[in-house]
Short mmCIF file of C-alpha atoms in Angstrom, two decimals:
data_model
loop_
_atom_site.label_atom_id
_atom_site.label_comp_id
_atom_site.label_asym_id
_atom_site.label_seq_id
_atom_site.Cartn_x
_atom_site.Cartn_y
_atom_site.Cartn_z
CA MET A 1 79.71 103.85 72.01
CA VAL A 2 79.36 100.44 73.61
CA SER A 3 81.74 98.43 75.74
CA GLY A 4 81.22 94.71 76.17
CA PRO A 5 82.80 92.09 78.42
CA MET A 6 85.78 90.03 77.34
CA THR A 7 84.92 86.67 75.79
CA GLY A 8 86.86 83.44 75.71
CA ALA A 9 88.72 84.05 78.96
CA VAL A 10 88.59 81.70 81.94
CA THR A 11 86.24 83.15 84.55
CA PHE A 12 86.29 82.92 88.32
CA LEU A 13 83.40 80.47 88.32
CA ASP A 14 85.12 78.30 85.71
CA GLU A 15 88.22 77.98 87.85
CA TYR A 16 86.34 77.70 91.13
CA ARG A 17 84.12 74.88 89.87
CA ALA A 18 87.11 73.05 88.40
CA SER A 19 88.90 73.32 91.74
CA ARG A 20 85.91 71.75 93.50
CA ASN A 21 86.53 68.60 91.46
CA SER A 22 90.13 68.32 92.67
CA GLY A 23 91.47 66.01 95.36
CA THR A 24 91.08 68.68 98.09
CA PRO A 25 88.02 70.64 96.98
CA ALA A 26 87.55 72.80 100.08
CA GLU A 27 91.17 73.96 100.25
CA SER A 28 91.40 74.40 96.48
CA GLY A 29 88.20 76.42 96.31
CA VAL A 30 89.35 78.80 99.05
CA ALA A 31 92.73 79.23 97.33
CA VAL A 32 91.04 80.11 94.05
CA LEU A 33 88.72 82.59 95.78
CA ARG A 34 91.61 84.22 97.66
CA GLU A 35 93.66 84.65 94.49
CA TRP A 36 90.82 86.04 92.41
CA LEU A 37 89.62 88.44 95.11
CA THR A 38 93.14 89.76 95.58
CA LEU A 39 93.94 90.17 91.89
CA ARG A 40 90.56 90.57 90.11
CA ALA A 41 87.81 91.33 92.61
CA ASP A 42 85.92 93.21 89.89
CA ALA A 43 85.78 90.11 87.69
CA VAL A 44 84.61 87.90 90.57
CA LEU A 45 81.64 90.11 91.45
CA GLU A 46 80.67 90.67 87.80
CA ASP A 47 80.80 86.93 87.13
CA LEU A 48 78.62 86.22 90.15
CA ARG A 49 76.01 88.88 89.33
CA THR A 50 75.73 87.60 85.78
CA HIS A 51 75.87 83.84 86.32
CA ASP A 52 75.38 82.91 89.99
CA PRO A 53 73.93 85.76 92.10
CA GLU A 54 73.08 83.40 94.98
CA PHE A 55 76.69 82.19 95.32
CA ALA A 56 77.78 82.00 98.96
CA LEU A 57 80.23 80.16 101.17
CA PRO A 58 80.08 79.55 104.92
CA GLY A 59 80.64 82.92 106.56
CA LEU A 60 80.85 84.76 103.22
CA ALA A 61 78.24 86.54 101.11
CA PHE A 62 78.60 88.37 97.79
CA ILE A 63 76.25 91.26 97.02
CA THR A 64 76.08 92.18 93.35
CA SER A 65 72.75 93.79 92.40
CA TYR A 66 72.41 97.57 92.49
CA ASP A 67 69.47 97.62 94.92
CA ASP A 68 71.07 95.13 97.30
CA VAL A 69 74.37 97.02 97.25
CA LEU A 70 72.63 100.27 98.17
CA GLU A 71 70.71 98.53 100.95
CA VAL A 72 73.87 97.11 102.50
CA LEU A 73 75.67 100.45 102.32
CA SER A 74 72.72 102.34 103.81
CA ARG A 75 72.16 99.92 106.70
CA SER A 76 75.17 100.74 108.84
CA ASP A 77 73.20 99.48 111.85
CA VAL A 78 73.37 95.95 110.39
CA PHE A 79 76.46 95.92 108.19
CA SER A 80 79.54 96.95 110.14
CA VAL A 81 82.86 98.25 108.79
CA ALA A 82 84.64 96.19 111.45
CA PRO A 83 86.76 94.28 108.87
CA TYR A 84 88.43 97.57 107.93
CA GLY A 85 88.79 98.59 111.55
CA GLU A 86 90.55 95.33 112.36
CA ALA A 87 92.91 95.71 109.39
CA MET A 88 93.68 99.32 110.29
CA THR A 89 94.33 98.48 113.92
CA ARG A 90 96.66 95.67 112.88
CA ILE A 91 98.58 97.79 110.39
CA ASN A 92 98.69 100.91 112.52
CA ARG A 93 99.08 99.15 115.88
CA GLY A 94 96.60 101.55 117.36
CA PRO A 95 93.08 103.01 117.03
CA SER A 96 91.16 102.67 113.80
CA PHE A 97 90.65 105.40 111.20
CA LEU A 98 87.16 106.73 110.40
CA LEU A 99 86.55 104.22 107.63
CA GLY A 100 86.97 101.44 110.17
CA MET A 101 84.60 102.96 112.75
CA ASP A 102 80.89 102.24 112.84
CA ASP A 103 78.45 105.13 112.96
CA GLY A 104 77.81 106.63 116.38
CA PRO A 105 78.73 109.61 118.56
CA GLU A 106 82.48 108.94 118.45
CA TYR A 107 82.42 108.49 114.68
CA ARG A 108 80.57 111.80 114.30
CA ARG A 109 83.05 113.60 116.54
CA GLN A 110 85.98 112.23 114.57
CA LEU A 111 84.30 113.18 111.30
CA GLU A 112 83.82 116.77 112.47
CA ARG A 113 87.41 116.97 113.68
CA LEU A 114 88.78 115.72 110.37
CA GLY A 115 86.42 117.97 108.42
CA SER A 116 87.89 121.03 110.12
CA ALA A 117 91.21 120.21 108.43
CA PHE A 118 89.88 119.11 105.02
CA ARG A 119 87.56 121.93 103.96
CA ARG A 120 85.12 122.20 101.07
CA GLU A 121 86.62 125.50 100.01
CA ASP A 122 89.96 123.77 99.42
CA GLU A 123 88.82 122.30 96.09
CA GLY A 124 90.14 125.24 94.08
CA ARG A 125 93.49 125.02 95.79
CA VAL A 126 93.79 121.29 95.11
CA ARG A 127 92.88 121.84 91.46
CA GLU A 128 95.43 124.63 91.09
CA ARG A 129 98.26 122.58 92.60
CA ALA A 130 97.29 119.52 90.57
CA ALA A 131 97.28 121.54 87.36
CA VAL A 132 100.66 123.11 88.13
CA HIS A 133 102.37 119.85 89.05
CA ALA A 134 100.79 117.99 86.14
CA THR A 135 101.82 120.61 83.59
CA GLU A 136 105.37 120.84 84.94
CA THR A 137 105.73 117.06 84.94
CA LEU A 138 104.41 116.72 81.39
CA THR A 139 106.55 119.57 80.09
CA ALA A 140 109.66 117.85 81.41
CA ALA A 141 108.60 114.48 79.98
CA ALA A 142 107.71 115.94 76.57
CA ALA A 143 111.29 117.06 76.06
CA GLY A 144 112.19 113.37 75.82
CA GLY A 145 109.08 112.44 73.86
CA ARG A 146 107.94 109.61 76.18
CA LEU A 147 106.21 109.25 79.53
CA ASP A 148 105.51 106.29 81.79
CA LEU A 149 102.06 107.38 82.85
CA VAL A 150 102.20 105.28 86.02
CA GLY A 151 105.56 106.00 87.61
CA GLY A 152 106.22 109.33 85.95
CA PHE A 153 102.82 110.95 86.37
CA GLY A 154 99.94 108.94 87.85
CA ARG A 155 101.61 108.30 91.20
CA LEU A 156 103.98 111.27 91.14
CA VAL A 157 101.51 114.13 90.78
CA PRO A 158 99.23 113.04 93.67
CA SER A 159 102.31 112.63 95.87
CA LEU A 160 103.41 116.18 95.06
CA VAL A 161 99.94 117.60 95.74
CA ILE A 162 99.82 115.73 99.06
CA GLY A 163 103.05 117.50 99.95
CA ASP A 164 101.47 120.90 99.24
CA TYR A 165 97.94 120.39 100.55
CA PHE A 166 98.36 117.83 103.32
CA GLY A 167 101.74 119.20 104.38
CA VAL A 168 103.17 115.68 104.03
CA PRO A 169 105.82 115.66 101.28
CA GLY A 170 107.50 112.46 102.45
CA PRO A 171 111.27 112.01 102.36
CA ASP A 172 110.65 112.00 98.59
CA PRO A 173 107.60 111.26 96.40
CA ALA A 174 108.71 107.69 95.69
CA SER A 175 108.92 106.78 99.38
CA LEU A 176 105.52 108.33 100.05
CA ALA A 177 103.96 106.35 97.19
CA ARG A 178 105.67 103.13 98.30
CA TRP A 179 104.34 103.44 101.85
CA ALA A 180 100.87 104.28 100.60
CA ARG A 181 100.79 101.29 98.24
CA ALA A 182 101.76 98.75 100.89
CA ILE A 183 99.31 100.10 103.48
CA PHE A 184 96.44 100.51 101.01
CA THR A 185 96.96 97.01 99.63
CA ASP A 186 96.64 95.29 102.98
CA ALA A 187 93.69 97.34 104.22
CA PHE A 188 91.58 97.46 101.04
CA VAL A 189 92.84 94.85 98.56
CA ASN A 190 94.03 91.97 100.75
CA LEU A 191 90.45 90.89 101.26
CA LEU A 192 91.19 87.43 102.60
CA GLY A 193 94.38 88.16 104.52
CA VAL A 194 97.44 87.05 102.52
CA PRO A 195 100.19 87.13 105.22
CA LEU A 196 102.94 88.51 102.96
CA LEU A 197 100.88 91.59 102.11
CA SER A 198 100.13 92.17 105.80
CA ARG A 199 103.81 92.01 106.73
CA ARG A 200 104.71 94.51 104.01
CA ALA A 201 102.03 96.88 105.26
CA MET A 202 103.22 96.70 108.85
CA ARG A 203 106.80 97.48 107.80
CA ALA A 204 105.61 100.43 105.72
CA SER A 205 103.47 101.66 108.60
CA LEU A 206 106.43 101.62 110.98
CA GLU A 207 108.50 103.70 108.56
CA PHE A 208 105.67 106.09 107.73
CA ARG A 209 104.68 106.66 111.35
CA ALA A 210 108.29 107.40 112.33
CA TYR A 211 108.49 109.94 109.51
CA LEU A 212 105.18 111.54 110.53
CA ASP A 213 106.20 111.78 114.19
CA GLU A 214 109.26 113.78 113.16
CA LEU A 215 107.29 115.87 110.66
CA ILE A 216 104.68 116.81 113.27
CA ALA A 217 107.38 117.94 115.69
CA ASP A 218 109.14 119.95 112.99
CA THR A 219 105.90 121.59 111.84
CA ARG A 220 105.02 122.53 115.40
CA ALA A 221 108.43 124.16 115.77
CA ASP A 222 107.93 126.02 112.49
CA ARG A 223 104.58 127.36 113.68
CA ALA A 224 106.13 128.45 116.97
CA GLY A 225 108.73 130.33 114.96
CA GLY A 226 106.10 132.23 113.01
CA VAL A 227 106.02 130.13 109.84
CA ILE A 228 102.56 130.04 108.25
CA CYS A 229 101.55 126.40 107.75
CA ASP A 230 98.26 126.63 105.85
CA HIS A 231 97.84 122.96 105.08
CA VAL A 232 96.01 120.02 106.63
CA LEU A 233 98.76 119.21 109.11
CA GLY A 234 99.01 122.87 110.13
CA ARG A 235 95.25 123.06 110.71
CA MET A 236 95.34 119.92 112.85
CA LEU A 237 98.06 121.43 115.00
CA GLU A 238 96.15 124.71 115.21
CA ARG A 239 93.14 122.86 116.57
CA GLN A 240 95.35 121.03 119.05
CA GLU A 241 96.89 124.29 120.22
CA GLY A 242 93.38 125.73 120.60
CA GLY A 243 92.68 123.24 123.37
CA ASP A 244 91.23 120.18 121.61
CA ALA A 245 92.72 117.44 123.76
CA GLN A 246 91.55 114.76 121.33
CA SER A 247 93.72 116.18 118.54
CA ALA A 248 96.80 114.55 120.02
CA ASP A 249 99.93 113.95 117.98
CA THR A 250 99.04 110.28 117.61
CA TRP A 251 95.58 111.17 116.28
CA ILE A 252 97.13 113.58 113.78
CA ARG A 253 99.72 111.01 112.71
CA ASP A 254 97.28 108.16 112.26
CA ASN A 255 94.73 110.20 110.32
CA LEU A 256 97.36 111.63 108.00
CA LEU A 257 98.70 108.13 107.35
CA TRP A 258 95.32 106.80 106.26
CA CYS A 259 94.37 109.89 104.26
CA VAL A 260 97.60 109.67 102.28
CA ALA A 261 97.25 105.90 101.80
CA GLY A 262 93.80 106.29 100.29
CA VAL A 263 94.68 108.87 97.64
CA ILE A 264 97.72 107.96 95.56
CA ASP A 265 96.88 104.60 94.02
CA ASN A 266 93.19 105.29 93.54
CA VAL A 267 94.01 108.48 91.62
CA ASN A 268 96.70 106.73 89.60
CA ALA A 269 94.35 103.89 88.64
CA ALA A 270 91.60 106.31 87.64
CA VAL A 271 93.87 108.45 85.46
CA CYS A 272 95.42 105.44 83.74
CA ARG A 273 92.07 103.81 83.04
CA VAL A 274 90.36 106.86 81.57
CA ILE A 275 93.31 107.70 79.32
CA ASP A 276 93.57 104.07 78.23
CA ARG A 277 89.90 104.05 77.24
CA TRP A 278 89.92 107.42 75.52
CA LEU A 279 92.96 106.60 73.40
CA ASP A 280 91.05 103.60 72.04
CA ASP A 281 88.01 105.64 70.99
CA ALA A 282 88.53 108.50 68.54
CA GLU A 283 85.13 110.01 69.30
CA LEU A 284 85.74 110.00 73.04
CA LEU A 285 89.26 111.35 72.62
CA GLU A 286 88.02 114.24 70.51
CA ALA A 287 85.22 115.10 72.95
CA THR A 288 87.36 114.91 76.08
CA THR A 289 90.21 116.84 74.47
CA ALA A 290 87.79 119.61 73.52
CA ALA A 291 86.48 119.79 77.10
CA ALA A 292 90.03 119.95 78.47
CA ARG A 293 91.17 122.67 76.07
CA GLU A 294 88.04 124.70 76.75
CA HIS A 295 88.64 124.24 80.51
CA ASP A 296 85.13 122.79 80.84
CA MET A 297 86.01 120.74 83.91
CA ALA A 298 82.40 119.86 84.76
CA ARG A 299 81.95 118.22 81.36
CA LEU A 300 85.31 116.47 81.59
CA GLN A 301 84.33 115.17 85.02
CA SER A 302 81.19 113.63 83.55
CA PHE A 303 83.36 111.78 81.01
CA VAL A 304 85.62 110.58 83.82
CA PHE A 305 82.74 109.24 85.92
CA GLU A 306 81.09 107.43 83.02
CA THR A 307 84.38 105.97 81.77
CA LEU A 308 85.24 104.65 85.22
CA ARG A 309 81.81 103.04 85.51
CA PHE A 310 83.20 100.34 83.21
CA HIS A 311 86.29 99.75 85.39
CA THR A 312 86.12 101.56 88.70
CA PRO A 313 89.23 101.70 90.91
CA THR A 314 87.14 100.48 93.88
CA PRO A 315 85.09 97.52 92.63
CA VAL A 316 84.31 96.04 96.04
CA VAL A 317 84.03 97.06 99.70
CA ILE A 318 83.56 94.82 102.73
CA ARG A 319 81.09 94.77 105.57
CA ARG A 320 80.25 92.31 108.37
CA SER A 321 76.70 91.58 109.46
CA VAL A 322 76.19 92.16 113.17
CA ARG A 323 72.89 90.26 113.10
CA ALA A 324 70.83 88.25 110.64
CA HIS A 325 69.18 90.39 107.99
CA THR A 326 66.72 89.74 105.18
CA LEU A 327 68.04 91.58 102.18
CA GLY A 328 65.54 92.82 99.61
CA GLU A 329 62.35 92.90 101.67
CA GLY A 330 59.64 94.46 99.53
CA ARG A 331 61.51 93.66 96.32
CA ARG A 332 61.11 90.72 93.95
CA LYS A 333 63.85 88.61 95.54
CA THR A 334 64.90 88.31 99.16
CA ARG A 335 68.00 86.80 100.66
CA ILE A 336 68.92 86.04 104.25
CA ILE A 337 72.36 87.19 105.38
CA PRO A 338 73.25 85.33 108.59
CA ALA A 339 74.84 87.09 111.53
CA ASP A 340 78.63 87.37 111.53
CA THR A 341 78.91 87.05 107.75
CA THR A 342 81.67 88.82 105.85
CA VAL A 343 79.89 90.61 103.02
CA PHE A 344 81.63 91.53 99.76
CA VAL A 345 79.74 94.47 98.28
CA GLY A 346 80.18 94.85 94.52
CA LEU A 347 80.23 98.56 93.68
CA GLY A 348 81.58 97.97 90.19
CA THR A 349 79.15 95.29 89.11
CA ALA A 350 76.20 97.19 90.65
CA MET A 351 76.90 100.05 88.23
CA MET A 352 76.45 97.55 85.37
CA ASP A 353 73.21 96.01 86.69
CA PRO A 354 70.56 96.23 83.93
CA SER A 355 67.74 95.86 86.46
CA ALA A 356 68.56 99.34 87.81
CA VAL A 357 70.88 101.03 85.29
CA ASP A 358 69.43 101.79 81.86
CA SER A 359 71.51 100.31 79.00
CA PRO A 360 74.52 99.74 81.27
CA ARG A 361 76.87 98.76 78.43
CA ALA A 362 76.20 102.04 76.60
CA PHE A 363 78.39 105.09 77.21
CA ARG A 364 76.09 107.93 78.27
CA LEU A 365 76.57 111.25 80.02
CA ASP A 366 72.96 111.69 81.15
CA ARG A 367 72.95 109.18 83.99
CA PRO A 368 71.79 110.26 87.47
CA ASP A 369 74.52 110.82 90.04
CA GLU A 370 73.26 107.96 92.21
CA HIS A 371 74.23 105.46 89.52
CA TYR A 372 77.90 106.27 90.12
CA LEU A 373 79.20 104.33 93.11
CA HIS A 374 82.92 105.05 92.70
CA PHE A 375 82.96 106.60 96.17
CA GLY A 376 80.48 104.26 97.81
CA ALA A 377 77.28 105.47 99.47
CA GLY A 378 75.77 105.93 102.89
CA VAL A 379 77.53 107.00 106.07
CA HIS A 380 80.89 105.63 104.96
CA HIS A 381 81.08 107.19 101.50
CA CYS A 382 84.64 108.14 100.59
CA LEU A 383 85.90 111.11 102.61
CA GLY A 384 88.43 111.98 99.92
CA ARG A 385 85.97 112.37 97.07
CA GLN A 386 86.57 116.09 96.58
CA THR A 387 90.34 115.71 96.54
CA ALA A 388 90.27 112.66 94.27
CA VAL A 389 87.88 114.20 91.72
CA ALA A 390 89.93 117.40 91.57
CA LEU A 391 93.16 115.45 91.05
CA VAL A 392 91.83 113.07 88.41
CA THR A 393 90.10 115.70 86.29
CA GLU A 394 92.99 118.16 86.40
CA MET A 395 95.56 115.47 85.63
CA ALA A 396 93.48 114.11 82.75
CA ALA A 397 92.97 117.63 81.39
CA ALA A 398 96.70 118.36 81.45
CA LEU A 399 97.39 115.16 79.51
CA LEU A 400 94.72 115.89 76.91
CA ARG A 401 96.16 119.35 76.27
CA MET A 402 99.53 117.88 75.24
CA PRO A 403 100.10 117.81 71.47
CA HIS A 404 100.11 114.43 69.71
CA LEU A 405 99.32 112.39 72.81
CA ARG A 406 99.33 108.72 71.83
CA ARG A 407 100.38 105.26 72.94
CA ALA A 408 103.93 104.11 72.45
CA GLU A 409 104.31 101.48 69.77
CA GLY A 410 103.81 97.83 70.60
CA PHE A 411 103.56 96.27 74.04
CA ASP A 412 105.01 99.36 75.76
CA GLY A 413 101.89 101.30 74.84
CA ARG A 414 99.48 98.94 76.56
CA LEU A 415 98.31 99.55 80.11
CA ARG A 416 99.71 96.76 82.28
CA SER A 417 98.58 96.01 85.81
CA VAL A 418 99.21 93.68 88.71
CA GLY A 419 95.91 93.11 90.43
CA PRO A 420 94.13 96.46 90.71
CA PHE A 421 97.33 98.48 90.34
CA PRO A 422 98.58 99.81 86.99
CA THR A 423 102.31 99.15 86.67
CA THR A 424 103.41 100.49 83.27
CA PHE A 425 101.78 102.54 80.51
CA ILE A 426 104.11 104.30 78.06
CA LEU A 427 102.81 107.30 76.12
CA GLU A 428 104.38 109.49 73.46
CA LEU A 429 103.87 113.26 73.49
CA ARG A 430 105.38 116.47 72.21
CA PRO A 431 106.12 119.78 73.96
CA LEU A 432 103.42 122.44 74.15
#
């Protein structure tokens, strides 16, 4: 099973080079870069790795090879996460979340504090709630014979699980997903600062923070009244009540906001992309369906990881160099990254780099774990990996167990997206 790149389409470099021949080349080139990075960051980095790996602009660098990507992610002493910290501070109007904090004593303290609320032993609970909500949602949809995988499942089920496990149900699942989308977009997709996206995020943050302030007060009152609140919010309050002065209400609120924002759309994108791929490949569909019906979740997870290698939900992350650094010392090629450079790190294209990944266009289940960069690497690897993997595999399994799962006829049955976000994907299915 082999997947190749699209041919015949206009690439980023095509459009960028054409813009450089316009009447205002500098402004036109920046506009093209901003649009492509916002809507198709994966295509930009893949194009650069394949055709122009040395491409750079003043103050900007693009890292696309597997070895260079790992070096940047592992050198947190050189490559700072300050761009995320600045975005989070702007959106949240307060201190940054962990993903925007550089490594150090305070980062480690915050990591331990958050880890006491999100526990490794919770994986089974997340899987159970995901399976229940997914099955109930699909059973209801099957009665009508059709399902919008995006709005009726991919974003809904994670929102429901967040209500159970995080203790943050939102006023309703749609509001929770709307807030998460706006905040996530500005912090992680709006790579070059489109003002409209920033304003939407700040409005969503105001609404979400007001909701969380009230929820925290209500949950505290419930606990005082003897209600058992065995969820992330309840554990945070328990730690606060145990004398941890740093677990203030504002810390709880801000961390819950960012944890919620990072889950919903990433999970939705992953579920939509794996189902889209499997429905196009009879061999893959048969193999994944068998794994789901046999409840072989480890095998199904391996299919998920390999499928997403071709189109990962997180194709790029950003760093900023705090000092000049020679990338690739001891390897065949070196490259100097000047100080104060914004560095776009291509996770997606690194997973397709033939210099490090054997037969990258082939679909194989025997690849080493380190070749999967869906959750990053190094100190700032994704904190929500366990939750995300549990959600995606259980949701995919529930779909595969439905009888006669197939695309709707015509255009409705094609996965449609705006930028990195799936928008519509209509499936047909029958009741169990």
